[in-house]
mmCIF file of C-alpha atoms in Angstrom:
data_model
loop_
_atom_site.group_PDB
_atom_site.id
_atom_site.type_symbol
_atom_site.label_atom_id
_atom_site.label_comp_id
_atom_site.label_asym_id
_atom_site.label_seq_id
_atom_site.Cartn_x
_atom_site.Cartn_y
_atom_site.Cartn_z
ATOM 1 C CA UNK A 136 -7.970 -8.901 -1.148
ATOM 2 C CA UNK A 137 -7.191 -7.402 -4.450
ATOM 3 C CA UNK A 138 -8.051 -4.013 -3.572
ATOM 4 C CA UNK A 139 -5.226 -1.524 -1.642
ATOM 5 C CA UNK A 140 -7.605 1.183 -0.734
ATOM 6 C CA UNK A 141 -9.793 -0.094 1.479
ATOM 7 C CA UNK A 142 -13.596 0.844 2.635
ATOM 8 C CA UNK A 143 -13.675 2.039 6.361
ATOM 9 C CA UNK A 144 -15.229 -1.650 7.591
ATOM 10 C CA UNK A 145 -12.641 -3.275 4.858
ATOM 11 C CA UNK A 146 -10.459 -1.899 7.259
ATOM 12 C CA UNK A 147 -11.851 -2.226 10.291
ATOM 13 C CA UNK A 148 -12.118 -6.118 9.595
ATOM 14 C CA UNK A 149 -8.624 -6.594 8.329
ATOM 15 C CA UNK A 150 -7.546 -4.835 11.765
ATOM 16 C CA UNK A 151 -9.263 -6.805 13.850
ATOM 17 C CA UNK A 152 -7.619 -10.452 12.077
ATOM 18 C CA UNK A 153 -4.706 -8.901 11.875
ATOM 19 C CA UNK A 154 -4.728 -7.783 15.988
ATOM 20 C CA UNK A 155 -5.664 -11.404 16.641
ATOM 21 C CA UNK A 156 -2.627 -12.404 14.565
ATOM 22 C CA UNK A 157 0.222 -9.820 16.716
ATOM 23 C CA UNK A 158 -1.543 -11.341 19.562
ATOM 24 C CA UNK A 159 -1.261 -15.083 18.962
ATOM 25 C CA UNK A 160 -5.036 -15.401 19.194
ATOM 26 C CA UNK A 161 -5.992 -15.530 15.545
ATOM 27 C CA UNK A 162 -9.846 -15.750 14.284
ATOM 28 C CA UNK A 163 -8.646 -16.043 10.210
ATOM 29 C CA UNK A 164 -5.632 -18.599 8.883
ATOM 30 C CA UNK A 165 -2.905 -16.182 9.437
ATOM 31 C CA UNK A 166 -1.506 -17.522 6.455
ATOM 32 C CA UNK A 167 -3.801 -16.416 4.022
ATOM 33 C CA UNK A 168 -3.827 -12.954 5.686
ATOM 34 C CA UNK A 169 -0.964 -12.111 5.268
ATOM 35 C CA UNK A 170 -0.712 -13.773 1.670
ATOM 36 C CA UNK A 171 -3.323 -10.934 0.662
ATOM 37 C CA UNK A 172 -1.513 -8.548 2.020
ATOM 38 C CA UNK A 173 2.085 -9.244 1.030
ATOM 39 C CA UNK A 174 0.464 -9.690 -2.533
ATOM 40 C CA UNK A 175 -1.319 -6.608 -2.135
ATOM 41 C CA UNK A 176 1.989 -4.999 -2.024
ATOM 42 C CA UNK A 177 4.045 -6.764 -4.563
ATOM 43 C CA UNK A 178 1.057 -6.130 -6.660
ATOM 44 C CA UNK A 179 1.506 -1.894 -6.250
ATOM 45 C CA UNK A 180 5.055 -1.387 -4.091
ATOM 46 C CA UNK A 181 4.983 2.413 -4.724
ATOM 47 C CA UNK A 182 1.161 2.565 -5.152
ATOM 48 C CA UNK A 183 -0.877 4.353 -2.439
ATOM 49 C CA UNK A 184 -1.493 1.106 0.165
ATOM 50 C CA UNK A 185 2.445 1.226 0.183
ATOM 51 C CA UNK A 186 2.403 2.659 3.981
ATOM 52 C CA UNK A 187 0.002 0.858 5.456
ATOM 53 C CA UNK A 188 1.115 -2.456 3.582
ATOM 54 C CA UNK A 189 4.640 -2.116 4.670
ATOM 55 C CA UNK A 190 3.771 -1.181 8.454
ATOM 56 C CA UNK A 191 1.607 -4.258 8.480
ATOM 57 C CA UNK A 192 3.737 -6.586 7.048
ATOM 58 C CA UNK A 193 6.810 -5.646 9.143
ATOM 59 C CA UNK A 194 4.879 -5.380 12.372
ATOM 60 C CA UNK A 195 3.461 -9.181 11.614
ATOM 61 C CA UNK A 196 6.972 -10.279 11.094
ATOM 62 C CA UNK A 197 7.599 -11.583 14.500
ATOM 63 C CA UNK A 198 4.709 -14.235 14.358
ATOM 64 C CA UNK A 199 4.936 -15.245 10.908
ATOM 65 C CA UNK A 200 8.875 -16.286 11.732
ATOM 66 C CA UNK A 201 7.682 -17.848 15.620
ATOM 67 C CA UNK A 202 7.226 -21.347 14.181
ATOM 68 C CA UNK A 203 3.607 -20.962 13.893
ATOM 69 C CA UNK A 204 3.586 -20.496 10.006
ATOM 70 C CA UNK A 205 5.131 -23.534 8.738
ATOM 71 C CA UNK A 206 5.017 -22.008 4.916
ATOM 72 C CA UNK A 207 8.379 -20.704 3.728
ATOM 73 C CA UNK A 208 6.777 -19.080 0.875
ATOM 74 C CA UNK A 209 4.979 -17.064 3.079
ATOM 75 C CA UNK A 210 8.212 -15.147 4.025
ATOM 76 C CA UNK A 211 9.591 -15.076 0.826
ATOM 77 C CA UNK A 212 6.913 -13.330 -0.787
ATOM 78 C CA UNK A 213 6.523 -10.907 2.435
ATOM 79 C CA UNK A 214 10.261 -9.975 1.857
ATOM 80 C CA UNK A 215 10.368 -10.027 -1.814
ATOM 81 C CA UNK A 216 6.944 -7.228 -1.115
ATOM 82 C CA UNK A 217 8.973 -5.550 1.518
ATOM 83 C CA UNK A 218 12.095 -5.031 -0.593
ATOM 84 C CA UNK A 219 10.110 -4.040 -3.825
ATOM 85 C CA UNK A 220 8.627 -1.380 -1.889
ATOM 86 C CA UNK A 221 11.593 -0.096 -0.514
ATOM 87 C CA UNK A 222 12.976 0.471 -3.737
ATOM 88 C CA UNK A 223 9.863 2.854 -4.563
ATOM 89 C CA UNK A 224 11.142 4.868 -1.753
ATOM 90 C CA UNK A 225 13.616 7.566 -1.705
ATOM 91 C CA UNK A 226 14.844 7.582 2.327
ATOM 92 C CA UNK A 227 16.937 11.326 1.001
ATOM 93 C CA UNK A 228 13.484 12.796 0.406
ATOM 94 C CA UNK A 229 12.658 13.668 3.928
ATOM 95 C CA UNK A 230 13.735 16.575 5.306
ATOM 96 C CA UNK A 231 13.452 15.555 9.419
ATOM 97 C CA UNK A 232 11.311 18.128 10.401
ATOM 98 C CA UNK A 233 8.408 15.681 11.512
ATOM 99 C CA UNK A 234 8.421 12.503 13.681
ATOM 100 C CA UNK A 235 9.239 8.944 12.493
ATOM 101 C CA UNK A 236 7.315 5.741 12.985
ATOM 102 C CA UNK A 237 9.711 3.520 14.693
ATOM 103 C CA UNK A 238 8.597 0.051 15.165
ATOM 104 C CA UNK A 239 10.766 -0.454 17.948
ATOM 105 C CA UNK A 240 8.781 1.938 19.837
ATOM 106 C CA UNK A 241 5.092 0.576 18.334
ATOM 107 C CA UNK A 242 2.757 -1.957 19.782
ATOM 108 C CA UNK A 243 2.310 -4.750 17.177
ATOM 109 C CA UNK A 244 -1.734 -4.333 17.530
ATOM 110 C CA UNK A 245 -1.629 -0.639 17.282
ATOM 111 C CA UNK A 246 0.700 -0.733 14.340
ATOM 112 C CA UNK A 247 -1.521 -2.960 12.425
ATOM 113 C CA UNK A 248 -4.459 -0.994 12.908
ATOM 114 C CA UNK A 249 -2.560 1.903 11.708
ATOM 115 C CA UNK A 250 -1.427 -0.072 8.354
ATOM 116 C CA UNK A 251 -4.925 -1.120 7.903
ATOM 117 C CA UNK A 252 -6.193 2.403 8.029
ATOM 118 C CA UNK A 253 -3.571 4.013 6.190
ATOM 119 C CA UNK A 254 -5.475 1.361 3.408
ATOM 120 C CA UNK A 255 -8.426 3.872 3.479
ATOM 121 C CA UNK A 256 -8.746 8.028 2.791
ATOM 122 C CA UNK A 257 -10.868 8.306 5.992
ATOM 123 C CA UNK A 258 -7.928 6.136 8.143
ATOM 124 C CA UNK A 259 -4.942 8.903 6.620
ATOM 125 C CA UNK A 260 -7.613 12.061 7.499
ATOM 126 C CA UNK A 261 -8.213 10.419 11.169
ATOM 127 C CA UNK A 262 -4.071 10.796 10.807
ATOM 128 C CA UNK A 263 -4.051 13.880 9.361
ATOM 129 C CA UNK A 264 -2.196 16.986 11.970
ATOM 130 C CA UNK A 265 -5.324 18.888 10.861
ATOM 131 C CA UNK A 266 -8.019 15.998 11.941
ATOM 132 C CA UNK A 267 -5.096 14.385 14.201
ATOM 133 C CA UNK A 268 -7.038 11.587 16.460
ATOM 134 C CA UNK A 269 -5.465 10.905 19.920
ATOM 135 C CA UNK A 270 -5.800 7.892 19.797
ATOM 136 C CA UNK A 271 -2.891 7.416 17.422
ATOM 137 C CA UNK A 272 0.718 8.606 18.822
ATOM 138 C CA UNK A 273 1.922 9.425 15.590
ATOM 139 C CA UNK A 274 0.759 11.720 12.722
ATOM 140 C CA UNK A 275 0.167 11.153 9.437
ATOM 141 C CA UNK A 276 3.634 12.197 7.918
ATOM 142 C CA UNK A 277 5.358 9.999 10.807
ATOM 143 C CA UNK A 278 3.440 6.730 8.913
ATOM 144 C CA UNK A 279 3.658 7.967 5.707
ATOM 145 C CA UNK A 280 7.412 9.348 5.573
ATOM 146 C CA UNK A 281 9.580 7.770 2.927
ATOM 147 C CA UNK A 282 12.841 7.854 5.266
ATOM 148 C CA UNK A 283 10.633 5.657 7.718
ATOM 149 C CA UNK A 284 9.321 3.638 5.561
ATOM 150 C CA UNK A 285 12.160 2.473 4.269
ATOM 151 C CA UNK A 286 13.727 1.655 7.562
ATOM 152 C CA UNK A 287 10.996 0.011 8.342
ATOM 153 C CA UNK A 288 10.322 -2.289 5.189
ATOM 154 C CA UNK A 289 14.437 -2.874 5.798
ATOM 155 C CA UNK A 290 14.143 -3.988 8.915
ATOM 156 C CA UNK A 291 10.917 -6.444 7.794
ATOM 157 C CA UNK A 292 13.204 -7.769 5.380
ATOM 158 C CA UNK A 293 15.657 -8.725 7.868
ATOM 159 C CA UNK A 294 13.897 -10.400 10.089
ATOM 160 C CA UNK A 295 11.891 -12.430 7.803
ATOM 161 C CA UNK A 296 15.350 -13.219 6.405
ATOM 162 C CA UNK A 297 16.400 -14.601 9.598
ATOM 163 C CA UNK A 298 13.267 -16.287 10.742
ATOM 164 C CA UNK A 299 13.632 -18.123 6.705
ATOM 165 C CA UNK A 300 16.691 -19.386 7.981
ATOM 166 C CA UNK A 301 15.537 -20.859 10.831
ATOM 167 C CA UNK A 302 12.857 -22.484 9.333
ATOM 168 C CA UNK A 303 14.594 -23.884 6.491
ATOM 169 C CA UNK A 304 17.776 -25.096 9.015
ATOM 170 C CA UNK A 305 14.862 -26.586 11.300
ATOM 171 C CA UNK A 306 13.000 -28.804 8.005
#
C-alpha cells in the first residue's frame, strides 16, 4: 500500500477489508490494514489521499482501541498520521456554506467506503454535486472540507489517545 491514489478495484478491495474491519468480521489482519493506511498518511499528510485517509482512519478508531488489536504501535502511528494531517489543514479556510461530514452522524462501513474512494479520481467525481451519487449522503466538499477534516482527524486523535491508555494501563 504505497500508493494514495488508488485504482477503482484498489478501492473497491480496500473497502470491502476495511467494512469487514467496522464490522468485527474481518477477512485481512486488521493490523496490517490499517498499518498501510496510517503509513499512507504519515507518508503524504497534506497530499491528495489526505481525506479519504483521515475519514478512514478515524472511523476505524473504535475497533482498533476495542481490545482486539493488541499492538500499541498501531495507535501511535494512527495518531501521530492523524495529527500530522491536521496540521496540513487550515479549519479558518471554510467558509460554511456547504455541509460537514460529521462522524457522529456516519455509519462506520459507509464512512470507510467513502475514505477509500476519496483514494481514487473516479470515487471524488461519484462525490462530485455535479455527478452527486445517492448513494452517498454527503457531497464531495462535505468529505473534502478542511474545517471537517480537521475535526475529524481531532477527534481520531482522541480516541486513539484514550483507547492507548487503556491498553497500556491493561499490559
Amino acid at each position: 500500500m504505497t500508493a494514495v491514489v488508488l485504482s477503482k478495484d484498489e478501492a473497491d478491495d480496500l473497502a470491502t477489508s476495511l467494512c469487514g474491519i467496522v464490522s468485527d468480521y474481518p477477512m485481512d489482519d486488521p493490523t496490517v490494514v490499517l498499518q498501510g493506511c496510517a503509513d499512507r498518511l504519515a507518508a503524504d499528510p497534506g497530499g491528495p489521499g489526505r481525506a479519504g485517509l483521515v475519514v478512514i482512519l478515524t472511523a476505524t478508531t473504535p475497533y482498533a482501541t476495542s481490545g482486539r488489536i493488541e499492538a500499541p504501535e498501531l495507535l501511535v502511528d494512527m495518531a501521530a498520521a492523524l495529527r500530522a494531517a491536521r496540521e496540513t489543514l487550515d479549519a479558518d479556510a471554510c467558509d460554511g456554506g456547504h455541509p460537514h461530514a460529521d462522524s457522529a452522524a456516519w455509519d462506520a462501513a459507509e464512512a470507510v467506503t467513502v475514505g477509500a474512494h476519496l483514494l481514487t479520481e473516479e470515487g471524488k467525481t461519484s462525490l462530485d454535486p455535479d455527478e452527486y451519487d445517492e448513494e452517498f449522503d454527503l457531497p464531495l466538499e462535505a468529505w473534502i472540507c478542511p474545517k471537517a477534516l480537521s475535526a475529524i482527524a481531532a477527534e481520531g486523535v482522541a480516541t486513539l489517545e484514550e483507547g492507548l491508555q487503556r491498553m497500556t494501563h491493561s499490559l
